[in-house]
Amino acid sequence: MPSLRNTQDLFLKGILGHRSILNNLIYPERFAVYSDGYVARLHRALKETYVACENLLSEDLFLKLAKSYIQDHPSNSYNLNRYGEVFPKFLKDSNVTKSKPWLTDLANLEWLISESFHAHVDCQLDLPLGEYLKVKWTQLYLSLNDSCVLLESEWPVHAIWKLAKQNEIHQAHEPKKIFLFIYRIGDEVIFNPISKNQHAFLHLVHMHHSLETCLEQCPDLNESEITNLFQLLSKHQLVESIELVK
């Protein structure tokens, strides 16, 4: 008698459409109802996250890639919004990136947009950020809300994303190093191009270093860059909590 784990493994393989399993069933067409529905739901989840990628690949090619991805990466969460996290790496390892070398970074951007959109945001500040920065501001630790993420790319993926979302398909794109700060305002995800220095500073903030340490490790960050950054964080209430260095 097969163990529970073996039975579960066989059931999952059947759901994923493995012919060797389906052929041994008495009523494979009944099982196919579950199999087809499972794949369809995961394909839909990928479509909703990777809209620009599908537009650039064509619906048929995206479906083919999605089915292959689903075979190797079954869902392990009840929340379909969490499905597809390693799809960018899957694309990187596929042949499609040979003609579209920017596709992996575009997929990374779309995943981060999805993460930012679904992130829980909770601002716990009692005062506006500017009030905290008036006194001993270098001795503060800032915690940004969970919608805030960073992306570094060798391609102008923010421009490619906008074109693809509008179904303006351009296959040729020139490499261009960019840094993006991604965050959510209400129900809208924003991605702002920022400088290399600002990206490095925000990365250190995210790693929970004090502002003093962040500034020390970003000696090229000029006054204008830091001012613009703090104005952005304050305006959109992106700082969730503040701690004083002990």
mmCIF file of C-alpha atoms in Angstrom, residues 34-156:
data_model
loop_
_atom_site.group_PDB
_atom_site.id
_atom_site.type_symbol
_atom_site.label_atom_id
_atom_site.label_comp_id
_atom_site.label_asym_id
_atom_site.label_seq_id
_atom_site.Cartn_x
_atom_site.Cartn_y
_atom_site.Cartn_z
ATOM 1 C CA TYR A 34 -8.884 19.070 -12.027
ATOM 2 C CA SER A 35 -5.647 19.064 -14.004
ATOM 3 C CA ASP A 36 -6.885 21.506 -16.639
ATOM 4 C CA GLY A 37 -8.396 23.795 -14.021
ATOM 5 C CA TYR A 38 -5.211 23.857 -11.946
ATOM 6 C CA VAL A 39 -3.001 24.766 -14.891
ATOM 7 C CA ALA A 40 -5.511 27.355 -16.108
ATOM 8 C CA ARG A 41 -5.576 29.125 -12.732
ATOM 9 C CA LEU A 42 -1.784 29.276 -12.475
ATOM 10 C CA HIS A 43 -1.510 30.437 -16.088
ATOM 11 C CA ARG A 44 -4.004 33.204 -15.311
ATOM 12 C CA ALA A 45 -1.976 34.205 -12.246
ATOM 13 C CA LEU A 46 1.167 34.505 -14.387
ATOM 14 C CA LYS A 47 -0.728 36.517 -17.021
ATOM 15 C CA GLU A 48 -1.939 38.984 -14.401
ATOM 16 C CA THR A 49 1.556 39.533 -13.025
ATOM 17 C CA TYR A 50 3.585 39.473 -16.247
ATOM 18 C CA VAL A 51 1.334 41.508 -18.540
ATOM 19 C CA ALA A 52 4.130 43.301 -20.397
ATOM 20 C CA CYS A 53 6.095 40.084 -20.858
ATOM 21 C CA GLU A 54 3.088 38.368 -22.432
ATOM 22 C CA ASN A 55 2.504 41.320 -24.766
ATOM 23 C CA LEU A 56 6.099 41.143 -25.952
ATOM 24 C CA LEU A 57 6.208 37.355 -26.299
ATOM 25 C CA SER A 58 2.752 36.799 -27.866
ATOM 26 C CA GLU A 59 -0.086 34.990 -26.151
ATOM 27 C CA ASP A 60 0.772 31.582 -27.636
ATOM 28 C CA LEU A 61 4.458 31.673 -26.693
ATOM 29 C CA PHE A 62 3.650 32.930 -23.196
ATOM 30 C CA LEU A 63 1.160 30.074 -22.730
ATOM 31 C CA LYS A 64 3.787 27.543 -23.829
ATOM 32 C CA LEU A 65 6.345 28.992 -21.410
ATOM 33 C CA ALA A 66 3.778 29.197 -18.613
ATOM 34 C CA LYS A 67 2.834 25.519 -18.966
ATOM 35 C CA SER A 68 6.491 24.526 -18.859
ATOM 36 C CA TYR A 69 7.038 26.700 -15.781
ATOM 37 C CA ILE A 70 3.983 25.250 -14.023
ATOM 38 C CA GLN A 71 5.269 21.707 -14.605
ATOM 39 C CA ASP A 72 8.491 22.504 -12.737
ATOM 40 C CA HIS A 73 7.097 24.977 -10.200
ATOM 41 C CA PRO A 74 3.769 23.880 -8.687
ATOM 42 C CA SER A 75 2.086 26.381 -6.392
ATOM 43 C CA ASN A 76 3.023 26.100 -2.714
ATOM 44 C CA SER A 77 0.770 28.876 -1.423
ATOM 45 C CA TYR A 78 -2.965 29.399 -1.022
ATOM 46 C CA ASN A 79 -2.442 32.953 -2.302
ATOM 47 C CA LEU A 80 -2.106 33.018 -6.100
ATOM 48 C CA ASN A 81 -0.658 36.536 -5.858
ATOM 49 C CA ARG A 82 2.496 34.843 -4.560
ATOM 50 C CA TYR A 83 2.784 32.536 -7.570
ATOM 51 C CA GLY A 84 5.483 33.169 -10.154
ATOM 52 C CA GLU A 85 8.330 34.530 -8.027
ATOM 53 C CA VAL A 86 11.045 32.629 -9.911
ATOM 54 C CA PHE A 87 9.466 33.102 -13.348
ATOM 55 C CA PRO A 88 12.131 35.737 -14.225
ATOM 56 C CA LYS A 89 14.893 33.181 -13.602
ATOM 57 C CA PHE A 90 12.956 30.621 -15.641
ATOM 58 C CA LEU A 91 12.864 33.092 -18.545
ATOM 59 C CA LYS A 92 16.580 33.780 -18.121
ATOM 60 C CA ASP A 93 17.328 30.075 -18.552
ATOM 61 C CA SER A 94 15.094 29.786 -21.633
ATOM 62 C CA ASN A 95 15.942 30.458 -25.267
ATOM 63 C CA VAL A 96 13.684 33.514 -25.549
ATOM 64 C CA THR A 97 16.221 35.795 -23.875
ATOM 65 C CA LYS A 98 18.682 35.278 -26.726
ATOM 66 C CA SER A 99 16.650 37.626 -28.908
ATOM 67 C CA LYS A 100 15.277 39.630 -25.966
ATOM 68 C CA PRO A 101 18.146 40.026 -23.465
ATOM 69 C CA TRP A 102 16.153 42.582 -21.465
ATOM 70 C CA LEU A 103 13.257 40.176 -20.826
ATOM 71 C CA THR A 104 14.554 38.851 -17.490
ATOM 72 C CA ASP A 105 14.917 42.341 -16.034
ATOM 73 C CA LEU A 106 11.471 43.273 -17.358
ATOM 74 C CA ALA A 107 10.025 40.224 -15.595
ATOM 75 C CA ASN A 108 11.881 41.223 -12.412
ATOM 76 C CA LEU A 109 10.258 44.655 -12.632
ATOM 77 C CA GLU A 110 6.784 43.155 -13.068
ATOM 78 C CA TRP A 111 7.272 40.853 -10.080
ATOM 79 C CA LEU A 112 8.394 43.785 -7.907
ATOM 80 C CA ILE A 113 5.372 45.801 -9.074
ATOM 81 C CA SER A 114 3.136 42.912 -7.994
ATOM 82 C CA GLU A 115 4.910 42.620 -4.632
ATOM 83 C CA SER A 116 4.591 46.353 -4.043
ATOM 84 C CA PHE A 117 0.904 46.346 -4.996
ATOM 85 C CA HIS A 118 0.029 43.524 -2.599
ATOM 86 C CA ALA A 119 2.268 44.669 0.277
ATOM 87 C CA HIS A 120 0.708 45.584 3.609
ATOM 88 C CA VAL A 121 1.396 49.256 4.350
ATOM 89 C CA ASP A 122 1.203 50.648 7.865
ATOM 90 C CA CYS A 123 2.523 54.133 8.705
ATOM 91 C CA GLN A 124 3.128 54.377 12.462
ATOM 92 C CA LEU A 125 4.739 57.838 12.623
ATOM 93 C CA ASP A 126 3.212 60.230 15.143
ATOM 94 C CA LEU A 127 4.722 63.262 13.396
ATOM 95 C CA PRO A 128 5.622 64.134 9.790
ATOM 96 C CA LEU A 129 9.064 62.851 8.785
ATOM 97 C CA GLY A 130 10.410 66.411 8.602
ATOM 98 C CA GLU A 131 9.815 66.895 12.338
ATOM 99 C CA TYR A 132 11.975 63.887 13.200
ATOM 100 C CA LEU A 133 14.759 65.079 10.918
ATOM 101 C CA LYS A 134 15.064 68.422 12.709
ATOM 102 C CA VAL A 135 16.833 66.906 15.727
ATOM 103 C CA LYS A 136 19.796 64.485 15.616
ATOM 104 C CA TRP A 137 18.573 63.127 12.317
ATOM 105 C CA THR A 138 21.846 61.309 11.557
ATOM 106 C CA GLN A 139 21.235 59.156 14.645
ATOM 107 C CA LEU A 140 17.991 57.760 13.314
ATOM 108 C CA TYR A 141 17.102 54.398 11.800
ATOM 109 C CA LEU A 142 14.378 54.555 9.159
ATOM 110 C CA SER A 143 12.147 51.622 8.225
ATOM 111 C CA LEU A 144 10.411 52.047 4.877
ATOM 112 C CA ASN A 145 7.011 50.466 4.348
ATOM 113 C CA ASP A 146 6.812 47.073 2.657
ATOM 114 C CA SER A 147 5.712 48.488 -0.696
ATOM 115 C CA CYS A 148 9.165 50.064 -1.153
ATOM 116 C CA VAL A 149 11.566 48.020 -3.295
ATOM 117 C CA LEU A 150 14.623 48.744 -5.432
ATOM 118 C CA LEU A 151 15.630 47.547 -8.886
ATOM 119 C CA GLU A 152 18.939 47.854 -10.708
ATOM 120 C CA SER A 153 19.013 46.978 -14.406
ATOM 121 C CA GLU A 154 21.303 47.171 -17.413
ATOM 122 C CA TRP A 155 18.251 47.983 -19.546
ATOM 123 C CA PRO A 156 15.644 50.791 -19.544
#
